[in-house]
Tab-separated table of C-alpha atoms in Angstrom:
chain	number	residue	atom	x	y	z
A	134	UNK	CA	113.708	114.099	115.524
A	135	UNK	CA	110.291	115.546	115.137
A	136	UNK	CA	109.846	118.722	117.650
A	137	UNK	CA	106.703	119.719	116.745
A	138	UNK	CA	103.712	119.178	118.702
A	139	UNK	CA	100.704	118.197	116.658
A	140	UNK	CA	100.599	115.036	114.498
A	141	UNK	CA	97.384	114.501	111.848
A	142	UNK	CA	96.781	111.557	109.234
A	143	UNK	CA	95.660	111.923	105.803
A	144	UNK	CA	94.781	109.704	103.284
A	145	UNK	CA	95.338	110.905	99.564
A	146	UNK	CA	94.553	109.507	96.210
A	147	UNK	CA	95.950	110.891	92.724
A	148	UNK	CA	96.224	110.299	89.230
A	149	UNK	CA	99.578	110.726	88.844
A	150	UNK	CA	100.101	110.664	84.899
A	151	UNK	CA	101.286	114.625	84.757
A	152	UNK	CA	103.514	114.332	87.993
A	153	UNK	CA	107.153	113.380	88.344
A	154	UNK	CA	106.191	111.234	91.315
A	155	UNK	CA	105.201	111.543	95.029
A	156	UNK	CA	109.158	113.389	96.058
A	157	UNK	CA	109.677	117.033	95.567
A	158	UNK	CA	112.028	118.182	92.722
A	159	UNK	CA	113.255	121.355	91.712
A	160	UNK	CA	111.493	122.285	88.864
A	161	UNK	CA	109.202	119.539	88.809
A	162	UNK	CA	105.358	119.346	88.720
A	163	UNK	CA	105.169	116.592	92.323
A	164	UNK	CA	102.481	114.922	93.855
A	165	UNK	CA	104.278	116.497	97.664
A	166	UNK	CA	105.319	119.895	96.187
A	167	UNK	CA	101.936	120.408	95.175
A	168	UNK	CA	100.256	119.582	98.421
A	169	UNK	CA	102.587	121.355	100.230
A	170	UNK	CA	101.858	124.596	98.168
A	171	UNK	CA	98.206	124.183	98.998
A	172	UNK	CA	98.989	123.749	102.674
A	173	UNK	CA	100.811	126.721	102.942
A	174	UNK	CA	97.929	128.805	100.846
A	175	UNK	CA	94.826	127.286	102.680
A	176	UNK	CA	96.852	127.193	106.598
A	177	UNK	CA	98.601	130.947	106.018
A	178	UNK	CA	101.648	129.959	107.025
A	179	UNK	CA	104.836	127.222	106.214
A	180	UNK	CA	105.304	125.782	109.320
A	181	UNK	CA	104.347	122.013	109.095
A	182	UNK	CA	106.564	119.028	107.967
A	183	UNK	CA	104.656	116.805	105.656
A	184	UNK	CA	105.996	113.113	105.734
A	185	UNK	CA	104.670	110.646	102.734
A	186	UNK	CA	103.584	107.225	103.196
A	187	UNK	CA	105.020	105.796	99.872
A	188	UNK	CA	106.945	107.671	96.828
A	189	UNK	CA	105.766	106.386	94.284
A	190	UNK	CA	107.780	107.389	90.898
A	191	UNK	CA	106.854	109.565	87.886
A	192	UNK	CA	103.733	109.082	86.442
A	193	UNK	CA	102.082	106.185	88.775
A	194	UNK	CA	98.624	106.855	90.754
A	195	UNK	CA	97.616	106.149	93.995
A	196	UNK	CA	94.333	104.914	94.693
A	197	UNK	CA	94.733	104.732	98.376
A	198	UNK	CA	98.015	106.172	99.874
A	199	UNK	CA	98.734	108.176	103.516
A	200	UNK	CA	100.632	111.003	104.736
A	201	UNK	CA	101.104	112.653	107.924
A	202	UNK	CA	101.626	115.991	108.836
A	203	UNK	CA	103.078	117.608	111.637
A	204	UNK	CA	102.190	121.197	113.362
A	205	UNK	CA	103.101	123.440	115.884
A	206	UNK	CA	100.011	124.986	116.439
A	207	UNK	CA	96.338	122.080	116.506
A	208	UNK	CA	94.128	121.988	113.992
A	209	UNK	CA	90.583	120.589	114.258
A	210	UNK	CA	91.107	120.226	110.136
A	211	UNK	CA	86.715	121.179	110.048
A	212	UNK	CA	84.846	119.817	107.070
A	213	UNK	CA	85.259	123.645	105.063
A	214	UNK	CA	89.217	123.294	105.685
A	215	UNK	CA	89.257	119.850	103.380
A	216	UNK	CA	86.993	120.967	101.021
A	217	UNK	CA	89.060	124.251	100.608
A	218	UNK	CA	92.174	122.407	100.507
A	219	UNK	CA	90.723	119.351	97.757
A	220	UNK	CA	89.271	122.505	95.565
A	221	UNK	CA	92.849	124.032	95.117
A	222	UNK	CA	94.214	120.341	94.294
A	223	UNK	CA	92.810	120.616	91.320
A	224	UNK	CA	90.639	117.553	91.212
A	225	UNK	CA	93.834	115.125	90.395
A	226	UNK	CA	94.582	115.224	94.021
A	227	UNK	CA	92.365	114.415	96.871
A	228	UNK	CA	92.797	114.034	100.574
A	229	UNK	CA	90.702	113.299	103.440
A	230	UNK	CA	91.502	113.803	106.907
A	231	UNK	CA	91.648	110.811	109.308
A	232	UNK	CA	92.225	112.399	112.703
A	233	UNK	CA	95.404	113.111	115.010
A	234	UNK	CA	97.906	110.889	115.660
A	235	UNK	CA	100.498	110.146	118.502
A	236	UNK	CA	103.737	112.426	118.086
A	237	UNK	CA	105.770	109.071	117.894
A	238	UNK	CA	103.778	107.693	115.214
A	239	UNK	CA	106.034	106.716	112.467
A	240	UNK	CA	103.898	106.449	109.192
A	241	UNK	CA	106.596	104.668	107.717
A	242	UNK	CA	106.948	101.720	110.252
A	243	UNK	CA	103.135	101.817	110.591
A	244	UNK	CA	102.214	100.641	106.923
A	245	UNK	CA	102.921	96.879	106.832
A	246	UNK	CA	101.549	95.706	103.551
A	247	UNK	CA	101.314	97.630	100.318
A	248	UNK	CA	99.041	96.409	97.508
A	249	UNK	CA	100.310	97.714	93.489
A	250	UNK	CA	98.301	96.747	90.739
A	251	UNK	CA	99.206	97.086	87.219
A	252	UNK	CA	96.598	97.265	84.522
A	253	UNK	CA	97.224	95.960	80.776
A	254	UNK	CA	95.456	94.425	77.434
A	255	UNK	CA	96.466	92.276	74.959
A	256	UNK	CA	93.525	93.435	72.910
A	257	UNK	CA	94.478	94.887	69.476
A	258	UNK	CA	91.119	97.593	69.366
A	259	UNK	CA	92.052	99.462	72.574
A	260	UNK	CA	92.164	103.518	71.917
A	261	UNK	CA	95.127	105.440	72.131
A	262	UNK	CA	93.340	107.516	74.982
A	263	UNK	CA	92.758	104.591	77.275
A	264	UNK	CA	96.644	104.406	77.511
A	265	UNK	CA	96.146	106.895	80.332
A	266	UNK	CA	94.709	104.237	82.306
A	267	UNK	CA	96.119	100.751	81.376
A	268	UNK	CA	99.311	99.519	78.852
A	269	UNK	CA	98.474	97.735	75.713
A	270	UNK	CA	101.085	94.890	75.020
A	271	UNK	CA	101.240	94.095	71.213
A	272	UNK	CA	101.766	90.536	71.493
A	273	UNK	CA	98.592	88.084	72.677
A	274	UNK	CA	99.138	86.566	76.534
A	275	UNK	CA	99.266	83.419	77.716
A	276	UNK	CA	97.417	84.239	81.309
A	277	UNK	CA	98.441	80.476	82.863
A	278	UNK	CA	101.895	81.060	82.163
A	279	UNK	CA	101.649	84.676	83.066
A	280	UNK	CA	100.123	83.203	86.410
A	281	UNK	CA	103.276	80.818	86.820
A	282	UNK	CA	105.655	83.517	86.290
A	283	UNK	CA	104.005	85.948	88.645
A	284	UNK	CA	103.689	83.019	91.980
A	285	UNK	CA	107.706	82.541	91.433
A	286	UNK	CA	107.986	86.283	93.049
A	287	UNK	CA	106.412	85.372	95.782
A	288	UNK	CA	108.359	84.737	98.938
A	289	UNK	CA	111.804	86.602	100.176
A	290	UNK	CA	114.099	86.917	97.529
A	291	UNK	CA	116.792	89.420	96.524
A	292	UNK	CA	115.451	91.944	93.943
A	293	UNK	CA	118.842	93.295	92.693
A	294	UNK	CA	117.784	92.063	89.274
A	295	UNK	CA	114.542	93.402	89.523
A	296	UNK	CA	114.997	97.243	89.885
A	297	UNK	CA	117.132	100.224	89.856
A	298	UNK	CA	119.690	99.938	92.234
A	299	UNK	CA	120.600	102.883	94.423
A	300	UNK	CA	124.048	103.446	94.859
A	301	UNK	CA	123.126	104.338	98.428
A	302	UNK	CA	121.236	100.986	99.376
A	303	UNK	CA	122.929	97.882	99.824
A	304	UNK	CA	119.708	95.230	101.122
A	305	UNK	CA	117.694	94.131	98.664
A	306	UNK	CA	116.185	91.761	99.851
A	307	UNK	CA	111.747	91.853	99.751
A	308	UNK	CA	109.173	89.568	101.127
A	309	UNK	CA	106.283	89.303	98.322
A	310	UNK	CA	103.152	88.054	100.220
A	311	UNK	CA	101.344	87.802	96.859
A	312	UNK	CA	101.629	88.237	93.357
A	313	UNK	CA	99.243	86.817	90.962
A	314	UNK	CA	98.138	88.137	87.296
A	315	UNK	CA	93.624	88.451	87.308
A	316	UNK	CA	90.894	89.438	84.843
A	317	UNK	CA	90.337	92.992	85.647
A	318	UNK	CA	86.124	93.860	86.470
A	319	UNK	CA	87.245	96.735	88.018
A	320	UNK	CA	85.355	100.371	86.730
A	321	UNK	CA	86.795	101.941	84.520
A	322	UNK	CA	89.161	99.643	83.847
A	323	UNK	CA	86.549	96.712	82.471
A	324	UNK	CA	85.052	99.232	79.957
A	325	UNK	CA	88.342	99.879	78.630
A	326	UNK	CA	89.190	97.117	76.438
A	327	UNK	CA	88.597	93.542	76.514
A	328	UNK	CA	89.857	91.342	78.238
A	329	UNK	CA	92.108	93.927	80.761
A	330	UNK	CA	94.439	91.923	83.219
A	331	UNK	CA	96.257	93.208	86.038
A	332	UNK	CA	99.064	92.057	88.259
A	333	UNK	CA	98.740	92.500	92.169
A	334	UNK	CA	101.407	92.693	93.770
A	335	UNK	CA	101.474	92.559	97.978
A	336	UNK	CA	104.439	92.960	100.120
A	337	UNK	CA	106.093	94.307	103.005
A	338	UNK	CA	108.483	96.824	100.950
A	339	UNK	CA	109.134	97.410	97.697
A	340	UNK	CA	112.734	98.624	95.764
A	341	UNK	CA	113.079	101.436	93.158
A	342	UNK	CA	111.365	99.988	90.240
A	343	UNK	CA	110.569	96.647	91.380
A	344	UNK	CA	106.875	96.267	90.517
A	345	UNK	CA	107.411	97.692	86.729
A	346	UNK	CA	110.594	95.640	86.358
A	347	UNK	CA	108.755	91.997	87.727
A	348	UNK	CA	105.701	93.369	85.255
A	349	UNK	CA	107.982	93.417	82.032
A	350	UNK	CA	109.566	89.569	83.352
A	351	UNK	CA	105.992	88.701	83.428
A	352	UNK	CA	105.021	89.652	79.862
A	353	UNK	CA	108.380	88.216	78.329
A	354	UNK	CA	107.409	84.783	79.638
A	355	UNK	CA	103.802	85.441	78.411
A	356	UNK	CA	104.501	86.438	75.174
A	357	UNK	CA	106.654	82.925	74.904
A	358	UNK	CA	110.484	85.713	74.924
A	359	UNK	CA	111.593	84.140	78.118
A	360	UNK	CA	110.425	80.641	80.090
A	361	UNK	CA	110.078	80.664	83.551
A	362	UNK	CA	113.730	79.633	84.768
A	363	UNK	CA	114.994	83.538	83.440
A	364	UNK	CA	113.125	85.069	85.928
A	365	UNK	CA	113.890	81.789	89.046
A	366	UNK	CA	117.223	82.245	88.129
A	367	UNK	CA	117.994	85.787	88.382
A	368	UNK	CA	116.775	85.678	91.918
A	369	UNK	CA	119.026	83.000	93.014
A	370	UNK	CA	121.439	84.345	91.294
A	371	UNK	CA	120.944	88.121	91.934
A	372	UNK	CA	124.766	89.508	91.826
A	373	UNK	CA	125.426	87.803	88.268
A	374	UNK	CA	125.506	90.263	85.383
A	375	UNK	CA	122.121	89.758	83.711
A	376	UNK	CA	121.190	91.562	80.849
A	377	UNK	CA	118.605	94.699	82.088
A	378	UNK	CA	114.957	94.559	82.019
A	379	UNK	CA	113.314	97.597	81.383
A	380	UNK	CA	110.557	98.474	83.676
A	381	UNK	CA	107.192	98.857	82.284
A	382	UNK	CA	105.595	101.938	81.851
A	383	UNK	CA	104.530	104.149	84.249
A	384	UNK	CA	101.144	104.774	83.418
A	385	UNK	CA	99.700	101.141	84.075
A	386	UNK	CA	100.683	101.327	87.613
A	387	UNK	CA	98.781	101.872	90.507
A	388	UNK	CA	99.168	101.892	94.090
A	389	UNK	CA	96.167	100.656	95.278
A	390	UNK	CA	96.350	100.302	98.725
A	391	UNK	CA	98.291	100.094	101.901
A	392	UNK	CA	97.252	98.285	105.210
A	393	UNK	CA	98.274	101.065	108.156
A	394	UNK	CA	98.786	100.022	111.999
A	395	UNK	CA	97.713	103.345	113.318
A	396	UNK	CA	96.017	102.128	116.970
């Protein structure tokens, strides 16, 4: 239980390429241990609780993301306090402040949809440096059938087959509100290459690996490896011993939003 007495929300954005993800680890460059680092520099002092709205793994970004921190002591959190706290971020992190909160506001329970969008190419000219920002597949796409494969996610489903099982967690079961494959216009990402897709992905929850896992499905059937009954039948059949799918990589991925009940 939460004792102390002052609640604030943040928003945050990050590219998360030289981070081990949003959790702290020891010994590990994090997207939390490094905010809480600059907390404790910029505040003076370590007594706050920082709670994240979404961990997001090892090298994915955030374009729109939430946290919420709690303190003993209030905190107007002025305009110079930000800007003080964003200049020791570094520039990969950046926060702004959206006000205080109830003490019972549970960040976690508040954010009831979460948009991910994954950015990739089937072009064959795309620079090795633009890998920072979207995945070039080396086969060419078929973008109907990609389109097919990506609306059989949609709906509740069990996603054993579709991520990294935890040996703590026993429901995996998802809602998918959405999931559809689109031409990307999006700056940078339409200067990139051409043509640069991207899957978007909306639901209520999401498992370890899920997003990067259903990404990978979605290139195997549009690359003409799998047809569409591989992926429809390892979610009804979820508990069968189905060869693994790799996730895709990291860097494509990006957490692009999250819709917050914080009235």
């Amino acid at each position: 239980m939460q004792t102390k007495a002052f609640s604030y929300l943040f928003s945050i954005s990050y590219f998360g390429a030289r981070y081990k993800g949003w959790a702290i680890q020891k010994g590990q460059p994090t997207i939390q241990g490094k905010l809480e680092r600059v907390l404790r520099f910029i505040l003076g002092h370590d007594d706050f609780t920082l709670l994240g709205g979404s961990r997001t793994d090892s090298g994915v970004s955030c374009r729109e993301g939430f946290f919420q921190l709690f303190l003993s002591e209030k905190n107007d959190f002025s305009e110079q306090t930000i800007a003080a706290i964003n200049e020791n971020l570094g520039g990969e992190i950046l926060i702004q402040f959206i006000g205080p909160v109830r003490r019972d506001f549970n960040l976690i329970k508040a954010s009831k949809r979460k948009i991910y969008r994954y950015f990739f190419t089937d072009s064959a000219e795309t620079p090795a440096l633009h890998a920072a920002w979207l995945q070039p597949i080396f086969k060419k796409l078929d973008l109907g059938r990609m389109n097919e494969a990506a609306k059989i996610f949609q709906g509740n489903h069990d996603f054993s087959a579709f991520c990294t099982p935890s040996p703590t967690k026993t429901d995996f079961e998802r809602e998918i509100l959405q999931c559809q494959i689109l031409l990307s216009d999006e700056i940078p990402y339409k200067n990139l290459a051409d043509p640069v897709y991207y899957l978007e992905v909306v639901g209520t929850g999401f498992l370890h690996h899920q997003v990067r896992k259903m990404m990978r499905a979605i290139w195997y059937v549009g690359s003409g490896q799998w047809d569409l009954a591989e992926i429809e039948n390892r979610l009804k059949r979820p508990s069968q011993d189905w060869e693994k799918i790799p996730p895709a990589p990291a860097l494509g991925l990006v957490l692009w939003g999250v819709d917050l009940d914080h009235e």
